[in-house]
mmCIF file of C-alpha atoms and ligand atoms in Angstrom:
data_model
loop_
_atom_site.group_PDB
_atom_site.id
_atom_site.type_symbol
_atom_site.label_atom_id
_atom_site.label_comp_id
_atom_site.label_asym_id
_atom_site.label_seq_id
_atom_site.Cartn_x
_atom_site.Cartn_y
_atom_site.Cartn_z
ATOM 1 C CA MET A 1 -69.777 -67.055 42.295
ATOM 2 C CA ILE A 2 -72.013 -64.849 44.630
ATOM 3 C CA ASP A 3 -75.838 -64.160 44.385
ATOM 4 C CA PHE A 4 -76.599 -61.914 47.294
ATOM 5 C CA HIS A 5 -80.255 -61.212 46.178
ATOM 6 C CA CYS A 6 -82.260 -63.829 44.650
ATOM 7 C CA HIS A 7 -85.712 -65.511 44.956
ATOM 8 C CA LEU A 8 -84.844 -68.948 44.960
ATOM 9 C CA ASP A 9 -88.419 -69.985 46.238
ATOM 10 C CA LEU A 10 -90.147 -67.898 43.288
ATOM 11 C CA TYR A 11 -88.668 -69.756 40.182
ATOM 12 C CA PRO A 12 -91.030 -72.407 38.499
ATOM 13 C CA ASP A 13 -88.728 -75.144 39.509
ATOM 14 C CA PRO A 14 -86.981 -73.911 42.767
ATOM 15 C CA LYS A 15 -85.324 -77.436 43.151
ATOM 16 C CA ARG A 16 -83.642 -77.574 40.111
ATOM 17 C CA VAL A 17 -82.445 -73.888 40.400
ATOM 18 C CA VAL A 18 -80.923 -74.979 44.170
ATOM 19 C CA ALA A 19 -79.552 -78.078 42.840
ATOM 20 C CA GLU A 20 -77.802 -76.064 40.148
ATOM 21 C CA CYS A 21 -76.387 -73.678 42.578
ATOM 22 C CA VAL A 22 -75.024 -76.352 44.675
ATOM 23 C CA ALA A 23 -73.632 -77.929 41.673
ATOM 24 C CA ARG A 24 -71.636 -75.021 40.751
ATOM 25 C CA THR A 25 -70.643 -74.037 44.101
ATOM 26 C CA ILE A 26 -72.528 -70.574 44.171
ATOM 27 C CA TYR A 27 -72.983 -68.742 47.358
ATOM 28 C CA VAL A 28 -76.679 -67.566 47.221
ATOM 29 C CA LEU A 29 -78.612 -65.186 49.634
ATOM 30 C CA SER A 30 -82.330 -66.314 49.051
ATOM 31 C CA VAL A 31 -84.579 -63.288 50.122
ATOM 32 C CA THR A 32 -88.130 -63.940 50.754
ATOM 33 C CA THR A 33 -91.064 -61.592 50.079
ATOM 34 C CA THR A 34 -93.163 -62.628 53.057
ATOM 35 C CA PRO A 35 -92.577 -64.013 56.569
ATOM 36 C CA SER A 36 -94.998 -66.919 55.810
ATOM 37 C CA ALA A 37 -92.617 -68.022 53.104
ATOM 38 C CA TRP A 38 -89.809 -68.470 55.559
ATOM 39 C CA ARG A 39 -90.368 -72.158 56.634
ATOM 40 C CA GLY A 40 -90.933 -73.420 53.106
ATOM 41 C CA SER A 41 -87.788 -71.457 51.964
ATOM 42 C CA SER A 42 -85.984 -73.061 54.763
ATOM 43 C CA THR A 43 -86.834 -76.436 53.691
ATOM 44 C CA LEU A 44 -85.905 -75.772 50.028
ATOM 45 C CA VAL A 45 -82.435 -74.787 50.922
ATOM 46 C CA ASP A 46 -81.724 -77.118 53.670
ATOM 47 C CA GLY A 47 -78.600 -78.900 53.377
ATOM 48 C CA ALA A 48 -77.110 -76.663 50.847
ATOM 49 C CA PRO A 49 -73.999 -75.496 52.243
ATOM 50 C CA ARG A 50 -73.347 -71.962 50.546
ATOM 51 C CA ILE A 51 -77.149 -70.790 50.698
ATOM 52 C CA ARG A 52 -78.188 -68.638 53.197
ATOM 53 C CA LEU A 53 -81.971 -67.315 53.506
ATOM 54 C CA ALA A 54 -83.107 -63.766 54.402
ATOM 55 C CA LEU A 55 -86.373 -63.036 56.509
ATOM 56 C CA GLY A 56 -88.532 -60.418 54.558
ATOM 57 C CA LEU A 57 -91.692 -58.554 53.691
ATOM 58 C CA HIS A 58 -91.496 -56.956 50.467
ATOM 59 C CA PRO A 59 -92.690 -53.278 50.167
ATOM 60 C CA GLN A 60 -95.243 -54.316 47.323
ATOM 61 C CA LEU A 61 -96.732 -56.563 49.813
ATOM 62 C CA ALA A 62 -96.693 -54.554 52.845
ATOM 63 C CA MET A 63 -100.280 -53.551 52.810
ATOM 64 C CA GLU A 64 -101.574 -57.080 51.805
ATOM 65 C CA ARG A 65 -99.336 -58.810 54.343
ATOM 66 C CA LYS A 66 -99.032 -56.326 57.389
ATOM 67 C CA SER A 67 -100.800 -58.910 59.513
ATOM 68 C CA GLU A 68 -97.697 -60.999 59.174
ATOM 69 C CA LEU A 69 -95.645 -58.613 60.951
ATOM 70 C CA SER A 70 -95.791 -60.467 64.299
ATOM 71 C CA LEU A 71 -94.640 -63.537 62.539
ATOM 72 C CA PHE A 72 -91.782 -61.571 61.150
ATOM 73 C CA GLU A 73 -90.991 -60.610 64.923
ATOM 74 C CA LYS A 74 -91.272 -64.164 66.000
ATOM 75 C CA LEU A 75 -88.974 -65.433 63.269
ATOM 76 C CA LEU A 76 -86.446 -62.696 63.500
ATOM 77 C CA PRO A 77 -84.047 -64.144 66.347
ATOM 78 C CA GLU A 78 -83.543 -67.193 64.144
ATOM 79 C CA ALA A 79 -82.670 -65.241 60.798
ATOM 80 C CA LYS A 80 -79.458 -63.845 60.356
ATOM 81 C CA TYR A 81 -80.185 -61.857 57.400
ATOM 82 C CA VAL A 82 -83.309 -59.971 56.529
ATOM 83 C CA GLY A 83 -84.715 -58.855 53.237
ATOM 84 C CA GLU A 84 -86.494 -58.260 50.932
ATOM 85 C CA ILE A 85 -87.492 -55.050 52.915
ATOM 86 C CA GLY A 86 -87.747 -51.524 51.890
ATOM 87 C CA LEU A 87 -89.958 -48.935 49.869
ATOM 88 C CA ASP A 88 -91.432 -48.734 46.705
ATOM 89 C CA GLY A 89 -92.355 -45.320 45.322
ATOM 90 C CA SER A 90 -93.196 -46.125 41.627
ATOM 91 C CA ASP A 91 -96.781 -45.414 40.437
ATOM 92 C CA ALA A 92 -98.288 -48.667 40.964
ATOM 93 C CA TYR A 93 -97.457 -48.864 44.779
ATOM 94 C CA LYS A 94 -97.256 -45.276 45.949
ATOM 95 C CA GLY A 95 -100.980 -45.399 46.798
ATOM 96 C CA GLN A 96 -99.946 -47.906 49.632
ATOM 97 C CA TRP A 97 -97.192 -45.674 50.789
ATOM 98 C CA GLN A 98 -98.217 -45.257 54.202
ATOM 99 C CA HIS A 99 -98.535 -49.051 54.672
ATOM 100 C CA GLN A 100 -95.149 -49.572 53.427
ATOM 101 C CA VAL A 101 -93.552 -46.867 55.720
ATOM 102 C CA ASP A 102 -95.387 -48.528 58.788
ATOM 103 C CA VAL A 103 -93.803 -51.965 57.784
ATOM 104 C CA PHE A 104 -90.045 -50.927 56.805
ATOM 105 C CA GLU A 105 -90.009 -48.641 60.196
ATOM 106 C CA ARG A 106 -91.386 -51.571 62.160
ATOM 107 C CA ILE A 107 -88.843 -53.954 60.756
ATOM 108 C CA LEU A 108 -85.794 -51.428 61.216
ATOM 109 C CA HIS A 109 -87.147 -51.084 64.544
ATOM 110 C CA LEU A 110 -87.293 -55.071 65.469
ATOM 111 C CA CYS A 111 -83.770 -55.483 63.585
ATOM 112 C CA ALA A 112 -82.233 -52.754 65.944
ATOM 113 C CA ARG A 113 -83.806 -54.378 68.860
ATOM 114 C CA GLU A 114 -82.389 -57.638 68.047
ATOM 115 C CA GLY A 115 -78.622 -56.199 68.065
ATOM 116 C CA GLY A 116 -78.665 -55.324 63.902
ATOM 117 C CA ARG A 117 -79.163 -57.578 61.021
ATOM 118 C CA VAL A 118 -77.270 -57.729 57.423
ATOM 119 C CA MET A 119 -80.246 -56.323 55.309
ATOM 120 C CA SER A 120 -81.158 -56.482 51.600
ATOM 121 C CA ILE A 121 -83.090 -53.419 50.862
ATOM 122 C CA HIS A 122 -85.602 -52.415 47.752
ATOM 123 C CA SER A 123 -85.578 -48.429 47.184
ATOM 124 C CA ARG A 124 -87.241 -48.070 43.807
ATOM 125 C CA ARG A 125 -88.252 -44.618 43.352
ATOM 126 C CA ALA A 126 -87.818 -44.068 47.087
ATOM 127 C CA ALA A 127 -84.049 -44.003 47.742
ATOM 128 C CA ARG A 128 -84.208 -40.871 49.465
ATOM 129 C CA GLU A 129 -87.158 -42.035 51.659
ATOM 130 C CA VAL A 130 -85.194 -45.100 52.530
ATOM 131 C CA LEU A 131 -81.994 -43.486 53.456
ATOM 132 C CA VAL A 132 -84.083 -40.919 55.902
ATOM 133 C CA ARG A 133 -85.340 -44.194 57.593
ATOM 134 C CA LEU A 134 -81.812 -45.953 57.771
ATOM 135 C CA LYS A 135 -80.530 -42.825 59.154
ATOM 136 C CA ALA A 136 -83.065 -42.855 61.856
ATOM 137 C CA SER A 137 -82.526 -46.054 62.900
ATOM 138 C CA PRO A 138 -78.593 -46.552 63.143
ATOM 139 C CA GLN A 139 -78.899 -49.695 65.030
ATOM 140 C CA SER A 140 -80.860 -51.587 62.710
ATOM 141 C CA GLY A 141 -77.466 -53.122 61.104
ATOM 142 C CA VAL A 142 -75.737 -53.137 57.644
ATOM 143 C CA ALA A 143 -77.841 -51.990 54.637
ATOM 144 C CA ILE A 144 -77.426 -53.314 51.172
ATOM 145 C CA LEU A 145 -79.124 -51.387 48.811
ATOM 146 C CA HIS A 146 -80.164 -53.695 45.981
ATOM 147 C CA TRP A 147 -80.571 -52.656 42.412
ATOM 148 C CA PHE A 148 -79.930 -49.307 43.373
ATOM 149 C CA THR A 149 -81.657 -46.913 40.761
ATOM 150 C CA GLY A 150 -81.388 -43.409 42.452
ATOM 151 C CA THR A 151 -79.516 -40.235 41.494
ATOM 152 C CA ARG A 152 -75.902 -39.715 41.885
ATOM 153 C CA ASN A 153 -76.825 -37.234 44.824
ATOM 154 C CA GLU A 154 -78.680 -39.900 46.399
ATOM 155 C CA LEU A 155 -75.870 -42.475 45.764
ATOM 156 C CA GLU A 156 -73.458 -40.201 47.587
ATOM 157 C CA THR A 157 -75.691 -39.868 50.495
ATOM 158 C CA ALA A 158 -75.972 -43.554 50.560
ATOM 159 C CA ILE A 159 -72.211 -44.311 50.395
ATOM 160 C CA ALA A 160 -71.841 -41.469 53.230
ATOM 161 C CA ALA A 161 -74.273 -43.337 55.416
ATOM 162 C CA GLY A 162 -72.088 -46.804 54.973
ATOM 163 C CA CYS A 163 -74.380 -48.365 52.595
ATOM 164 C CA TRP A 164 -73.620 -51.403 50.551
ATOM 165 C CA PHE A 165 -74.882 -52.160 47.035
ATOM 166 C CA SER A 166 -75.884 -55.433 45.103
ATOM 167 C CA VAL A 167 -75.420 -55.201 41.709
ATOM 168 C CA GLY A 168 -76.807 -57.605 38.945
ATOM 169 C CA PRO A 169 -76.647 -58.136 34.914
ATOM 170 C CA ALA A 170 -79.845 -56.345 34.330
ATOM 171 C CA MET A 171 -78.707 -52.969 36.082
ATOM 172 C CA LEU A 172 -75.260 -53.485 34.529
ATOM 173 C CA SER A 173 -76.676 -53.509 31.049
ATOM 174 C CA SER A 174 -77.391 -50.032 31.342
ATOM 175 C CA GLU A 175 -75.118 -46.953 30.656
ATOM 176 C CA ARG A 176 -76.882 -45.380 33.720
ATOM 177 C CA GLY A 177 -76.710 -48.377 35.944
ATOM 178 C CA ARG A 178 -72.802 -48.712 35.021
ATOM 179 C CA GLU A 179 -72.210 -44.985 35.962
ATOM 180 C CA LEU A 180 -73.588 -45.669 39.318
ATOM 181 C CA VAL A 181 -71.394 -48.653 39.901
ATOM 182 C CA LEU A 182 -68.174 -46.976 38.981
ATOM 183 C CA ARG A 183 -68.988 -44.719 41.760
ATOM 184 C CA MET A 184 -69.740 -47.357 44.341
ATOM 185 C CA PRO A 185 -66.766 -47.833 46.623
ATOM 186 C CA ARG A 186 -65.270 -51.496 45.356
ATOM 187 C CA GLU A 187 -65.437 -52.743 48.950
ATOM 188 C CA ARG A 188 -69.062 -52.666 49.396
ATOM 189 C CA VAL A 189 -70.276 -53.895 46.098
ATOM 190 C CA ILE A 190 -71.549 -57.540 45.860
ATOM 191 C CA THR A 191 -73.505 -59.331 42.791
ATOM 192 C CA GLU A 192 -76.925 -60.324 42.703
ATOM 193 C CA SER A 193 -79.555 -61.692 40.228
ATOM 194 C CA ASP A 194 -82.889 -60.649 41.725
ATOM 195 C CA GLY A 195 -83.948 -63.612 39.704
ATOM 196 C CA PRO A 196 -86.733 -64.588 38.782
ATOM 197 C CA PHE A 197 -87.919 -61.131 38.772
ATOM 198 C CA ALA A 198 -84.912 -59.783 36.751
ATOM 199 C CA GLN A 199 -84.773 -60.341 33.034
ATOM 200 C CA TYR A 200 -81.524 -60.890 31.416
ATOM 201 C CA GLN A 201 -81.404 -62.117 27.924
ATOM 202 C CA ARG A 202 -84.943 -62.164 27.371
ATOM 203 C CA ARG A 203 -85.459 -64.573 30.502
ATOM 204 C CA SER A 204 -85.376 -64.692 34.351
ATOM 205 C CA CYS A 205 -81.944 -63.872 35.661
ATOM 206 C CA VAL A 206 -80.100 -66.913 37.320
ATOM 207 C CA PRO A 207 -77.715 -67.224 39.909
ATOM 208 C CA TRP A 208 -75.070 -68.573 37.502
ATOM 209 C CA ASP A 209 -75.337 -65.524 35.434
ATOM 210 C CA MET A 210 -73.158 -63.850 38.061
ATOM 211 C CA ALA A 211 -70.462 -64.861 35.908
ATOM 212 C CA ASP A 212 -71.425 -62.235 33.336
ATOM 213 C CA ALA A 213 -72.144 -59.779 36.061
ATOM 214 C CA GLU A 214 -68.355 -60.074 37.144
ATOM 215 C CA ALA A 215 -67.036 -59.675 33.746
ATOM 216 C CA ILE A 216 -68.915 -56.590 33.153
ATOM 217 C CA ILE A 217 -67.690 -55.199 36.851
ATOM 218 C CA ALA A 218 -64.082 -56.236 35.593
ATOM 219 C CA LYS A 219 -64.463 -53.841 32.498
ATOM 220 C CA ILE A 220 -65.939 -50.873 34.953
ATOM 221 C CA TRP A 221 -63.261 -51.309 37.566
ATOM 222 C CA ASP A 222 -60.470 -51.627 34.777
ATOM 223 C CA VAL A 223 -59.194 -54.780 36.404
ATOM 224 C CA ASP A 224 -59.218 -58.584 35.609
ATOM 225 C CA ARG A 225 -61.751 -61.156 36.383
ATOM 226 C CA THR A 226 -59.708 -62.797 39.227
ATOM 227 C CA SER A 227 -59.233 -59.279 41.167
ATOM 228 C CA VAL A 228 -63.108 -58.950 40.849
ATOM 229 C CA GLU A 229 -63.605 -62.478 41.986
ATOM 230 C CA HIS A 230 -61.283 -61.797 44.991
ATOM 231 C CA GLN A 231 -62.615 -58.113 45.831
ATOM 232 C CA LEU A 232 -66.040 -59.658 45.859
ATOM 233 C CA ARG A 233 -65.430 -62.928 48.035
ATOM 234 C CA GLU A 234 -63.496 -60.690 50.613
ATOM 235 C CA ASN A 235 -66.691 -58.327 50.603
ATOM 236 C CA MET A 236 -68.824 -61.386 51.053
ATOM 237 C CA LYS A 237 -66.722 -62.495 53.887
ATOM 238 C CA ARG A 238 -66.897 -59.272 55.847
ATOM 239 C CA LEU A 239 -70.991 -59.263 55.376
ATOM 240 C CA VAL A 240 -70.923 -62.945 56.685
ATOM 241 C CA ALA A 241 -68.589 -61.962 59.577
ATOM 242 C CA VAL A 242 -71.277 -59.269 60.640
ATOM 243 C CA ALA A 243 -74.360 -61.686 60.230
ATOM 244 C CA ALA A 244 -72.402 -64.223 62.474
HETATM 245 MN MN1 MN B 13 -86.233 -58.716 44.645
#
């Protein structure tokens, strides 16, 4: 199983979740929401062979943690993956829009300067605005739009721009989400939990829920589980190769 967008450090008992991922041989990309969380998260996943860490500054924290951009810049050379970053246009955060834009554009610039990164990107109610910035920063790396909730048109734009997509049980539980997944190129889809934020079966989604995600994707693609596992594994290998 593969969980390419999970906040391992934010579960109530992170060590237990990490141990479970190790025991179940799950590949995890653990994203961070602030640069100051990087060191602690590194310690948390230290020695876990299939867990990788992404350096992030979440758009919902962009205003509050803008001062951590200098730390982001300092840590970026040692980070092969970047996330969670992006823009959030929902009502609760659009008042902080300019701060979000400043932070996101600055991070894209830094990624480009470092030769590009594999980036896990938040685009809630801001798909168009995220895509405009990615287009303006083509050297920033490979963009994975996590839990994409844009329109069909925005999806087409994202596909044409070369974006990848990480999809999870929460998204796959809705008809609209499944419709979008059906239209995503199979060679650019990867699974994600977005735990502990995303809810699944009335609890926080966990990396081992990716088994259910695979089963739903198998139905959408009209193939068997083994084919889905194979495709996702091949996709992950290509991302890992880019990040190396
Ligand atoms: Mn997230």
